[in-house]
Structure formats: C-alpha cells, structure tokens
Amino acid sequence: MTEPSRLTVRKTYKLYIGGAFPRSESGRSYVVTSSKGDFLANASRASRKDARDAVTAARKAFPGWSGATAYNRGQILYRVAEMLEGRRAQFVAELVDADGVSARRAGELADATVDRLVWYAGWSDKIGAIQGAANPVAGPYFNLSTSEPTGVVAVVAPQEGPLLGLISVIAPVIVTGNTCVVVASERAPLPSITLAEVLATSDLPGGVVNLLTGKVAELAPWLSSHMDVNAVDLTGCPDELAVSCEQDAAENLKRVLRPPGKTDWQAQPTLDRMTKFLETKTIWHPIGI
Amino acid sequence: MFEYAPAPESRDLVDIRPSYGLFVNGEWVDSLGDERDKTINPASEEVLAEFSLASEADVDRAVSAARKAYESVWGRLPGSERAKYLFRIARIIQERARELAVLESLDNGKPIRESRDVDLPLVAAHFFYYAGWADKLGYAGLGADPRPLGVAAQVIPWNFPLLMLAWKIAPALACGNTVVLKPAETTPLTALAFADICRQADLPPGVVNIVTGAGATGQALVDHPDVNKVAFTGSTEVGRMIARSVAGSRKKLTLELGGKAANIVFDDAALDQAVEGIVNGIFFNQGHVCCAGSRLLVQESIETELLDALKRRLSTLRLGDPLDKNTDIGAINSAAQLAKIKSLSEAGEQEGAERWSPSCPIPDKGFWFPPTLFTGVAQSHRIAREEIFGPVLSVLTFRTPAEAVEKANNSPYGLSAGVWTEKGSRILWMADKLRAGVVWANTFNRFDPTSPFGGYKESGYGREGGRHGLEAYLDV
C-alpha cells in the first residue's frame, strides 16, 4: 500500500484594495480556467462598490505617493522587481497555467517583467529632466516648467500578457507619482493577484495600486465615468467598449490612453505611457532686487 | 482722480469691408449656404460687418482644401521653408500691428492699451517662436523625425481673437499641418484680416482656411471625418461636448478650457504689488480671461487693509471707449456675456455675499459692467465655483497655508493660480501643492510663447507654448 499523496493547500484569490486583500463586497466570484479549460480557481468578481472603494483608496494614497521623493519611488519600484525575481518560480507556474506557454517561454516572460520594472524604476528621477524646461521668456522672469502626476488613473490591463502586459501598464503610471485602480485581465486574472502579494511586501504604500478582478465590461464603464478619476488607460478594453468608455471619460475631461492596434509587450517601451499621465506645471516669478 | 482729456486711437487705420465671405484655398469664396450674421462693436452696438455662417458643405470644402494643401505642398515642404513663411507672417503682423490692434479693440471691446501692448506683441512673438521650431523638430525630444498629423480643425474663443489664432495656427503650421480655423461669431474680423496676411505672405493656398460661423459650424468642423487633429479653446461645457463627440475617432485632441483661479495673498506680501496683481488678475481684458484670478484668497489678518487698498485702486480705474488710450476697462464682448455676468452677480447677492463697485459712469450705448468685488463669499456660493468670465472678484479668507491650498484646489478647474508672499520657501511649497497648470508667484497673467500654458483637471489637456506645444501637432 502506498502512502496517500499530500493534498495541496490552494490559494484564495481576492481583490487588492488600499493595501488589504478583501473579497468582493458583492460576494460574487467567477471560475478561472487554464488555457486548456481546466479549473484553476474562483476569482473575485468585483462590483461597482469595489471599484468605488478602490478609487477612494487610490485618492487617499495620492498625496503621500506623489509627494514622496522621486528617489524613494524609484527605490520602491526596484524593490518590487527584487520581490518579483524572488517569486519567479511561482509566476512561471502561473503563466504556464494561464497562457499554456512552455516553462521556458514563461521564464522569459517573467524575466522580461522584472527587467521592465527595473527600466521604469530608473525613470523616476529622470523623467522630470526630460519633460521639464527652464523657459527663456522675454522679460525679467524666472520661468520653469515641471511635470507632475495627473492623479488617480484607472487602468484596464491588457487581456493578453497577464504579467508582462500588466506590469507594462502599471509601472509607467505609478513611477511618476500617480496612483491607480487596475482591472486585471478577465481571462487570466490570477497572476495579477500574485503580483498584488508582491506589491504588498515591497514597501509600496497601500492604495497606490489597487487591483480588481472581474468583468471588464462591468467595471470599465464605472471607472470611466467616475468623477474622482483623472485619467483612464483603456488598453484592455475591446473596441466598442473603449469608445463608450472614452465618451464617458469626457464628462470630467479625463486624460484617455487608447493605444492603436495591438501592443507588442516584448518591445522596448517609449515614454508615452508615462507622459500621457503627466501634467506640466509652469511657475513664474519676477527677477529683481 | 485726475481728469484726462480723451485720447482716442484713430479708426482710420482699419478698413473693414461691409461683408465677408469665407477664406478657402487661398481665396475669398461665398458660402454655399445663405446664413449670415453681423458682428458689432460692443462699445457702441454699431454694426461693423456682415459675415457668413459656414454650412457643413462649406466646412467640407475647407477641409478638402486643407487636405489637398497638406498632401501636395505643405506636408512635403522642408521645415526650413515652412519656417520662412512663418517668419514672414510674423513680420507682416508686426508691420500691421497698430491696424490689427484697432480692429481687435473695435470688434472685441478690449482697451487699445491691451490690444496694442499685450495681444499684438504676443501674436507676432508666437509666430516668430514657432517659425524657429519648424526646421528643428527632430531636437524637440519627440522622436528623431516627428511627422505632422495632417489637417487640424481649430476652434477659438472671442476673448483674445488674434492671439488665440496665433496659439493655434503657428505651432500647427510649424509642425507641417494645414488648418481650418473657426473664429468666434462675435469676433471674426481679425481672423479674416489674418487671411489677408496669409495672401500677403504668399502662403500656399489651402494651408490656412478660415471659416466663420457659430456653434453649428464649429461642430461640423470638429466632427468632420477627414480632420486628424482638433484643438479647442473655450468653455469647459463645450469642451466636454467636443471630447464626447471626438471620442472613438482617433483624432488627436487638445482642449484649453475654463478656470476659477485662486489668487492667494499672504500677510507678508508686498501689498501695493499684490493690489496691482489682483487688479491685473481679474480686471485685465474685462475679466474675459480663462486664467483670470477670480477668487481672491486673502490671509485673514490683512483682509481689511488689503480690501481698503484694493477699493482705493479700483476707484481709479477708467471704464469707457476701448479706443481711448487712457481706458483701463473696455466693453463686455456681447449682450449674452453681459447677461451671464449680471445673472451670476445677482446670484452672489442672493446667496448672501456683499457686493461693491466703485462709482463708475457707464456709457449709454454698448455692453458694460463695472469692476465688482464680492466679500463674505463662501466656497459653496456660485460666484466662488462657476466661471463668471467678467470683471467680478470673489473674496474669501484663510488662516493657514494649508487652508489656502485646500480652498484653492477646491474646484473642478485647475488652470492657473497666484501666490503673493515675500517668503521664497513658501512660494515653492505653495507652487508644489497647487493643482494648476500655471502658477504665478508675485505676478499674474504673464504669457510668453516659450512658456507652456494649459490646465489640470477640467480646465482641459495639452499645452500651448514652448517645446510642449509642439506635441499637440505631431504624430508622437
């Protein structure tokens, strides 16, 4: 007679709001399957109320995070990369399940994700030098333009690329001091919650990144029309939904990012995803004695 | 108060035609529709000229002309050649500056002192500035060889008609786009004069097209399927509508919208300078300024002293003939705007704020509103929340810097703000906390083509001026 094999302890996948891991207040969940159709987990199906709670948490975190030094934000993003590297095996396993890719390919994606974070981390105290300017006005005035974060950004993460795509939309938003509410890939949400566990242990203040899992078609319209959201990234919205979200976003003049066509997440990013969520502030002061 | 002899600028400098067509493909054409309107001098209600309300078909014709010019000429022209056209335009504006200033004051109602000393110099400077960029775009940090977008649809307001035209057309052309521009229906004349300047500069036909009209013309223009870029300056209400109608179209959109700027005066401020800054902040251009300092936040300990000085200063302002060189406050641009200012001021009284104006004779004809102060204003009052776009200042008080920031930021707008204090570290702290695109410290209402201008939050998006202003007109 052989010894009974040990039953594994499964993880409960919850939301990530304000640094905590609550279930959806609605009590709803949905079944997440592997690319082969096997049951993987029940993920929380976030509601309108969860989305609103997440916006509140993001707003609350904004003054502290945008007021932190750029050096500090850079270090924290680098810390996220360190934590991610440490959990590499777990992400590889989840990517194999979610995307049906080989372990080798999943490893490449995990590595690219870590490298992407490191790349963005370095921008925290450099983007200002690229985007700002001392303006030579025609008069005795000191005139300086600096960039500042837009505020609370709602991000609909790409449906494809549940890890590399996800980090490629979150990192550029937060590195400059924005806070965000992210709707994870509906089909493959599990890596996002594992990422939340990484964020929660990386000195990233609670509320800077809030992660919702659930139906994009249900959550994106609430976030796009929310009057305390300053910008939306509609990358993960199907076209028809994106157009209606863009219309909703007009109500309080949200900045809207809607990249044309499919993004190649492997490719080297440009500055666009950072600059879209930056405001330019220009300060004038007379020069005199 | 001193008596001044009238010192009117001569009207003979301008030659206004009785009737204008549209400027399409380098030519004056009659509208395909038959709707027309008249533009009047708001200081006298005298009719200045008749102009067309361009129809959808007119807009279509103008966009086609712009498309053709973009594809056959302008989009292919080397930047160095585009630059020379823009330098030419800048020079012609300088040469005709006095004429254009008089025309602007006639059509808009602003004092000649402002159109002559502020608007026109800035218009010429804007063309000069962007002319220089046309062959240096690869150095703008927007890619090695940034491409133009194509045809730009531009809709501008009536408060700085020619200056807003310059802010729109100069960067668009420098970047290699062609434009169809619609001036405001109450102030079309300087834009129509600009069409003539394009001809004097031998600008290729179709590069600049001017279609006059009201809201329907503007809507047809921004909704036209063959425009690649929409730029609008005006009210937040219309900006919202445009953002909604452009949504999903992939047209690049920049919006410069309303504001309700806080002008914050601390107890250590240089008081006389602050008073001048407050006056300039809200009474410049009759308060028809999106970035006007319409909310005065004064530190409680100096409220009485500051208000006494401010009232004394307001009593010396001269309201009257915009063409008189002594005039400080000109005419309100239109009957509709005057009605809006009156209605919000009445709301201010009804909600319990105390109204004050200096004794100020009002001319019999035309649209006028005296400089007005409201004290005892609460943050909930309409006059503290809504953009009045007139010479009306709402005074609120604060005790601590944190309270000043809280109140200043308590607005859906975020275009500009002012800070008055002699303490440098406090200026920088305040500038950091204020959620506004432009912060004037110990000054107000300064503009320069090298300096990016534009709002946070519901004051719109995109920047005009400086290197930042190029991004709006390049495919990046």
PDB file of N, CA, C and O in Angstrom, chain A residues 17-63:
ATOM      1  N   ILE A  17      -7.169  46.087  -2.404  1.00  0.00           N
ATOM      2  CA  ILE A  17      -7.672  47.464  -2.296  1.00  0.00           C
ATOM      3  C   ILE A  17      -7.092  48.124  -1.053  1.00  0.00           C
ATOM      4  O   ILE A  17      -7.227  47.596   0.060  1.00  0.00           O
ATOM      5  N   GLY A  18      -6.455  49.249  -1.220  1.00  0.00           N
ATOM      6  CA  GLY A  18      -5.926  50.014  -0.075  1.00  0.00           C
ATOM      7  C   GLY A  18      -4.924  49.216   0.744  1.00  0.00           C
ATOM      8  O   GLY A  18      -4.832  49.389   1.959  1.00  0.00           O
ATOM      9  N   GLY A  19      -4.192  48.317   0.106  1.00  0.00           N
ATOM     10  CA  GLY A  19      -3.172  47.536   0.803  1.00  0.00           C
ATOM     11  C   GLY A  19      -3.722  46.284   1.481  1.00  0.00           C
ATOM     12  O   GLY A  19      -2.968  45.520   2.075  1.00  0.00           O
ATOM     13  N   ALA A  20      -5.030  46.069   1.411  1.00  0.00           N
ATOM     14  CA  ALA A  20      -5.630  44.875   2.016  1.00  0.00           C
ATOM     15  C   ALA A  20      -6.157  43.952   0.916  1.00  0.00           C
ATOM     16  O   ALA A  20      -6.257  44.349  -0.245  1.00  0.00           O
ATOM     17  N   PHE A  21      -6.480  42.734   1.302  1.00  0.00           N
ATOM     18  CA  PHE A  21      -6.976  41.749   0.342  1.00  0.00           C
ATOM     19  C   PHE A  21      -8.408  41.343   0.686  1.00  0.00           C
ATOM     20  O   PHE A  21      -8.642  40.282   1.260  1.00  0.00           O
ATOM     21  N   PRO A  22      -9.377  42.194   0.334  1.00  0.00           N
ATOM     22  CA  PRO A  22     -10.762  41.837   0.645  1.00  0.00           C
ATOM     23  C   PRO A  22     -11.360  40.962  -0.456  1.00  0.00           C
ATOM     24  O   PRO A  22     -10.897  40.968  -1.601  1.00  0.00           O
ATOM     25  N   ARG A  23     -12.412  40.225  -0.103  1.00  0.00           N
ATOM     26  CA  ARG A  23     -13.236  39.599  -1.141  1.00  0.00           C
ATOM     27  C   ARG A  23     -14.113  40.693  -1.737  1.00  0.00           C
ATOM     28  O   ARG A  23     -14.263  41.761  -1.149  1.00  0.00           O
ATOM     29  N   SER A  24     -14.735  40.417  -2.853  1.00  0.00           N
ATOM     30  CA  SER A  24     -15.688  41.388  -3.384  1.00  0.00           C
ATOM     31  C   SER A  24     -16.820  41.576  -2.381  1.00  0.00           C
ATOM     32  O   SER A  24     -17.304  40.601  -1.811  1.00  0.00           O
ATOM     33  N   GLU A  25     -17.215  42.829  -2.166  1.00  0.00           N
ATOM     34  CA  GLU A  25     -18.323  43.074  -1.225  1.00  0.00           C
ATOM     35  C   GLU A  25     -19.593  42.417  -1.721  1.00  0.00           C
ATOM     36  O   GLU A  25     -20.504  42.147  -0.946  1.00  0.00           O
ATOM     37  N   SER A  26     -19.636  42.128  -3.026  1.00  0.00           N
ATOM     38  CA  SER A  26     -20.837  41.525  -3.599  1.00  0.00           C
ATOM     39  C   SER A  26     -20.924  40.036  -3.295  1.00  0.00           C
ATOM     40  O   SER A  26     -21.958  39.412  -3.526  1.00  0.00           O
ATOM     41  N   GLY A  27     -19.821  39.481  -2.808  1.00  0.00           N
ATOM     42  CA  GLY A  27     -19.805  38.050  -2.550  1.00  0.00           C
ATOM     43  C   GLY A  27     -19.712  37.205  -3.811  1.00  0.00           C
ATOM     44  O   GLY A  27     -19.821  35.984  -3.756  1.00  0.00           O
ATOM     45  N   ARG A  28     -19.506  37.846  -4.952  1.00  0.00           N
ATOM     46  CA  ARG A  28     -19.510  37.090  -6.206  1.00  0.00           C
ATOM     47  C   ARG A  28     -18.110  36.591  -6.560  1.00  0.00           C
ATOM     48  O   ARG A  28     -17.118  37.205  -6.192  1.00  0.00           O
ATOM     49  N   SER A  29     -18.067  35.511  -7.281  1.00  0.00           N
ATOM     50  CA  SER A  29     -16.796  35.038  -7.820  1.00  0.00           C
ATOM     51  C   SER A  29     -17.048  34.480  -9.208  1.00  0.00           C
ATOM     52  O   SER A  29     -18.207  34.328  -9.618  1.00  0.00           O
ATOM     53  N   TYR A  30     -15.983  34.219  -9.946  1.00  0.00           N
ATOM     54  CA  TYR A  30     -16.156  33.555 -11.235  1.00  0.00           C
ATOM     55  C   TYR A  30     -15.034  32.544 -11.454  1.00  0.00           C
ATOM     56  O   TYR A  30     -13.962  32.653 -10.846  1.00  0.00           O
ATOM     57  N   VAL A  31     -15.338  31.588 -12.290  1.00  0.00           N
ATOM     58  CA  VAL A  31     -14.407  30.479 -12.471  1.00  0.00           C
ATOM     59  C   VAL A  31     -13.321  30.871 -13.464  1.00  0.00           C
ATOM     60  O   VAL A  31     -13.601  31.360 -14.557  1.00  0.00           O
ATOM     61  N   VAL A  32     -12.079  30.657 -13.048  1.00  0.00           N
ATOM     62  CA  VAL A  32     -10.951  30.906 -13.935  1.00  0.00           C
ATOM     63  C   VAL A  32     -10.383  29.561 -14.365  1.00  0.00           C
ATOM     64  O   VAL A  32     -10.142  28.682 -13.529  1.00  0.00           O
ATOM     65  N   THR A  33     -10.239  29.407 -15.672  1.00  0.00           N
ATOM     66  CA  THR A  33      -9.722  28.131 -16.171  1.00  0.00           C
ATOM     67  C   THR A  33      -8.373  28.341 -16.833  1.00  0.00           C
ATOM     68  O   THR A  33      -8.001  29.458 -17.196  1.00  0.00           O
ATOM     69  N   SER A  34      -7.667  27.259 -16.993  1.00  0.00           N
ATOM     70  CA  SER A  34      -6.385  27.315 -17.712  1.00  0.00           C
ATOM     71  C   SER A  34      -6.677  27.441 -19.201  1.00  0.00           C
ATOM     72  O   SER A  34      -7.832  27.333 -19.635  1.00  0.00           O
ATOM     73  N   SER A  35      -5.609  27.621 -19.974  1.00  0.00           N
ATOM     74  CA  SER A  35      -5.806  27.747 -21.418  1.00  0.00           C
ATOM     75  C   SER A  35      -6.383  26.454 -21.991  1.00  0.00           C
ATOM     76  O   SER A  35      -6.980  26.447 -23.054  1.00  0.00           O
ATOM     77  N   LYS A  36      -6.227  25.341 -21.243  1.00  0.00           N
ATOM     78  CA  LYS A  36      -6.794  24.062 -21.705  1.00  0.00           C
ATOM     79  C   LYS A  36      -8.226  23.875 -21.215  1.00  0.00           C
ATOM     80  O   LYS A  36      -8.881  22.889 -21.551  1.00  0.00           O
ATOM     81  N   GLY A  37      -8.686  24.762 -20.388  1.00  0.00           N
ATOM     82  CA  GLY A  37     -10.062  24.659 -19.915  1.00  0.00           C
ATOM     83  C   GLY A  37     -10.206  24.007 -18.552  1.00  0.00           C
ATOM     84  O   GLY A  37     -11.317  23.830 -18.056  1.00  0.00           O
ATOM     85  N   ASP A  38      -9.087  23.665 -17.907  1.00  0.00           N
ATOM     86  CA  ASP A  38      -9.174  23.063 -16.568  1.00  0.00           C
ATOM     87  C   ASP A  38      -9.447  24.135 -15.513  1.00  0.00           C
ATOM     88  O   ASP A  38      -8.986  25.263 -15.642  1.00  0.00           O
ATOM     89  N   PHE A  39     -10.141  23.732 -14.466  1.00  0.00           N
ATOM     90  CA  PHE A  39     -10.426  24.660 -13.367  1.00  0.00           C
ATOM     91  C   PHE A  39      -9.131  25.070 -12.679  1.00  0.00           C
ATOM     92  O   PHE A  39      -8.309  24.227 -12.317  1.00  0.00           O
ATOM     93  N   LEU A  40      -8.948  26.378 -12.504  1.00  0.00           N
ATOM     94  CA  LEU A  40      -7.775  26.848 -11.760  1.00  0.00           C
ATOM     95  C   LEU A  40      -8.159  27.415 -10.404  1.00  0.00           C
ATOM     96  O   LEU A  40      -7.563  27.091  -9.396  1.00  0.00           O
ATOM     97  N   ALA A  41      -9.166  28.296 -10.401  1.00  0.00           N
ATOM     98  CA  ALA A  41      -9.557  28.931  -9.138  1.00  0.00           C
ATOM     99  C   ALA A  41     -10.861  29.691  -9.334  1.00  0.00           C
ATOM    100  O   ALA A  41     -11.280  29.939 -10.465  1.00  0.00           O
ATOM    101  N   ASN A  42     -11.463  30.059  -8.229  1.00  0.00           N
ATOM    102  CA  ASN A  42     -12.563  31.012  -8.248  1.00  0.00           C
ATOM    103  C   ASN A  42     -11.972  32.385  -7.932  1.00  0.00           C
ATOM    104  O   ASN A  42     -11.440  32.588  -6.843  1.00  0.00           O
ATOM    105  N   ALA A  43     -12.058  33.298  -8.889  1.00  0.00           N
ATOM    106  CA  ALA A  43     -11.543  34.648  -8.637  1.00  0.00           C
ATOM    107  C   ALA A  43     -12.698  35.536  -8.190  1.00  0.00           C
ATOM    108  O   ALA A  43     -13.857  35.299  -8.548  1.00  0.00           O
ATOM    109  N   SER A  44     -12.374  36.560  -7.439  1.00  0.00           N
ATOM    110  CA  SER A  44     -13.412  37.509  -7.013  1.00  0.00           C
ATOM    111  C   SER A  44     -13.944  38.250  -8.229  1.00  0.00           C
ATOM    112  O   SER A  44     -13.177  38.648  -9.101  1.00  0.00           O
ATOM    113  N   ARG A  45     -15.250  38.442  -8.251  1.00  0.00           N
ATOM    114  CA  ARG A  45     -15.824  39.240  -9.331  1.00  0.00           C
ATOM    115  C   ARG A  45     -16.223  40.589  -8.748  1.00  0.00           C
ATOM    116  O   ARG A  45     -17.273  40.728  -8.103  1.00  0.00           O
ATOM    117  N   ALA A  46     -15.354  41.567  -8.958  1.00  0.00           N
ATOM    118  CA  ALA A  46     -15.523  42.866  -8.311  1.00  0.00           C
ATOM    119  C   ALA A  46     -16.788  43.565  -8.808  1.00  0.00           C
ATOM    120  O   ALA A  46     -17.210  43.394  -9.952  1.00  0.00           O
ATOM    121  N   SER A  47     -17.371  44.369  -7.935  1.00  0.00           N
ATOM    122  CA  SER A  47     -18.613  45.089  -8.226  1.00  0.00           C
ATOM    123  C   SER A  47     -18.320  46.577  -8.381  1.00  0.00           C
ATOM    124  O   SER A  47     -17.199  47.035  -8.180  1.00  0.00           O
ATOM    125  N   ARG A  48     -19.372  47.328  -8.687  1.00  0.00           N
ATOM    126  CA  ARG A  48     -19.264  48.789  -8.741  1.00  0.00           C
ATOM    127  C   ARG A  48     -18.760  49.348  -7.408  1.00  0.00           C
ATOM    128  O   ARG A  48     -17.915  50.227  -7.368  1.00  0.00           O
ATOM    129  N   LYS A  49     -19.284  48.788  -6.325  1.00  0.00           N
ATOM    130  CA  LYS A  49     -18.891  49.260  -4.989  1.00  0.00           C
ATOM    131  C   LYS A  49     -17.400  49.018  -4.756  1.00  0.00           C
ATOM    132  O   LYS A  49     -16.704  49.878  -4.206  1.00  0.00           O
ATOM    133  N   ASP A  50     -16.910  47.850  -5.186  1.00  0.00           N
ATOM    134  CA  ASP A  50     -15.475  47.579  -5.042  1.00  0.00           C
ATOM    135  C   ASP A  50     -14.662  48.598  -5.843  1.00  0.00           C
ATOM    136  O   ASP A  50     -13.625  49.071  -5.385  1.00  0.00           O
ATOM    137  N   ALA A  51     -15.151  48.904  -7.058  1.00  0.00           N
ATOM    138  CA  ALA A  51     -14.435  49.864  -7.904  1.00  0.00           C
ATOM    139  C   ALA A  51     -14.387  51.223  -7.208  1.00  0.00           C
ATOM    140  O   ALA A  51     -13.354  51.903  -7.197  1.00  0.00           O
ATOM    141  N   ARG A  52     -15.504  51.612  -6.610  1.00  0.00           N
ATOM    142  CA  ARG A  52     -15.548  52.912  -5.922  1.00  0.00           C
ATOM    143  C   ARG A  52     -14.648  52.912  -4.697  1.00  0.00           C
ATOM    144  O   ARG A  52     -13.958  53.898  -4.414  1.00  0.00           O
ATOM    145  N   ASP A  53     -14.638  51.803  -3.960  1.00  0.00           N
ATOM    146  CA  ASP A  53     -13.731  51.706  -2.809  1.00  0.00           C
ATOM    147  C   ASP A  53     -12.279  51.822  -3.262  1.00  0.00           C
ATOM    148  O   ASP A  53     -11.448  52.447  -2.598  1.00  0.00           O
ATOM    149  N   ALA A  54     -12.002  51.205  -4.394  1.00  0.00           N
ATOM    150  CA  ALA A  54     -10.626  51.232  -4.910  1.00  0.00           C
ATOM    151  C   ALA A  54     -10.230  52.661  -5.303  1.00  0.00           C
ATOM    152  O   ALA A  54      -9.096  53.085  -5.059  1.00  0.00           O
ATOM    153  N   VAL A  55     -11.173  53.406  -5.893  1.00  0.00           N
ATOM    154  CA  VAL A  55     -10.881  54.805  -6.260  1.00  0.00           C
ATOM    155  C   VAL A  55     -10.626  55.626  -4.992  1.00  0.00           C
ATOM    156  O   VAL A  55      -9.693  56.435  -4.929  1.00  0.00           O
ATOM    157  N   THR A  56     -11.446  55.399  -3.967  1.00  0.00           N
ATOM    158  CA  THR A  56     -11.257  56.112  -2.697  1.00  0.00           C
ATOM    159  C   THR A  56      -9.866  55.828  -2.131  1.00  0.00           C
ATOM    160  O   THR A  56      -9.168  56.738  -1.675  1.00  0.00           O
ATOM    161  N   ALA A  57      -9.468  54.558  -2.184  1.00  0.00           N
ATOM    162  CA  ALA A  57      -8.149  54.176  -1.659  1.00  0.00           C
ATOM    163  C   ALA A  57      -7.039  54.833  -2.481  1.00  0.00           C
ATOM    164  O   ALA A  57      -6.046  55.326  -1.936  1.00  0.00           O
ATOM    165  N   ALA A  58      -7.228  54.858  -3.795  1.00  0.00           N
ATOM    166  CA  ALA A  58      -6.206  55.453  -4.670  1.00  0.00           C
ATOM    167  C   ALA A  58      -6.104  56.955  -4.413  1.00  0.00           C
ATOM    168  O   ALA A  58      -5.011  57.527  -4.365  1.00  0.00           O
ATOM    169  N   ARG A  59      -7.248  57.608  -4.247  1.00  0.00           N
ATOM    170  CA  ARG A  59      -7.243  59.051  -3.970  1.00  0.00           C
ATOM    171  C   ARG A  59      -6.544  59.336  -2.649  1.00  0.00           C
ATOM    172  O   ARG A  59      -5.768  60.280  -2.521  1.00  0.00           O
ATOM    173  N   LYS A  60      -6.827  58.499  -1.648  1.00  0.00           N
ATOM    174  CA  LYS A  60      -6.238  58.704  -0.329  1.00  0.00           C
ATOM    175  C   LYS A  60      -4.715  58.547  -0.387  1.00  0.00           C
ATOM    176  O   LYS A  60      -3.983  59.233   0.322  1.00  0.00           O
ATOM    177  N   ALA A  61      -4.268  57.652  -1.233  1.00  0.00           N
ATOM    178  CA  ALA A  61      -2.825  57.385  -1.309  1.00  0.00           C
ATOM    179  C   ALA A  61      -2.089  58.428  -2.153  1.00  0.00           C
ATOM    180  O   ALA A  61      -0.861  58.522  -2.093  1.00  0.00           O
ATOM    181  N   PHE A  62      -2.832  59.212  -2.923  1.00  0.00           N
ATOM    182  CA  PHE A  62      -2.179  60.102  -3.889  1.00  0.00           C
ATOM    183  C   PHE A  62      -1.253  61.163  -3.268  1.00  0.00           C
ATOM    184  O   PHE A  62      -0.114  61.323  -3.719  1.00  0.00           O
ATOM    185  N   PRO A  63      -1.712  61.901  -2.229  1.00  0.00           N
ATOM    186  CA  PRO A  63      -0.817  62.952  -1.709  1.00  0.00           C
ATOM    187  C   PRO A  63       0.517  62.389  -1.227  1.00  0.00           C
ATOM    188  O   PRO A  63       1.575  62.960  -1.520  1.00  0.00           O
TER     189      PRO A  63
END
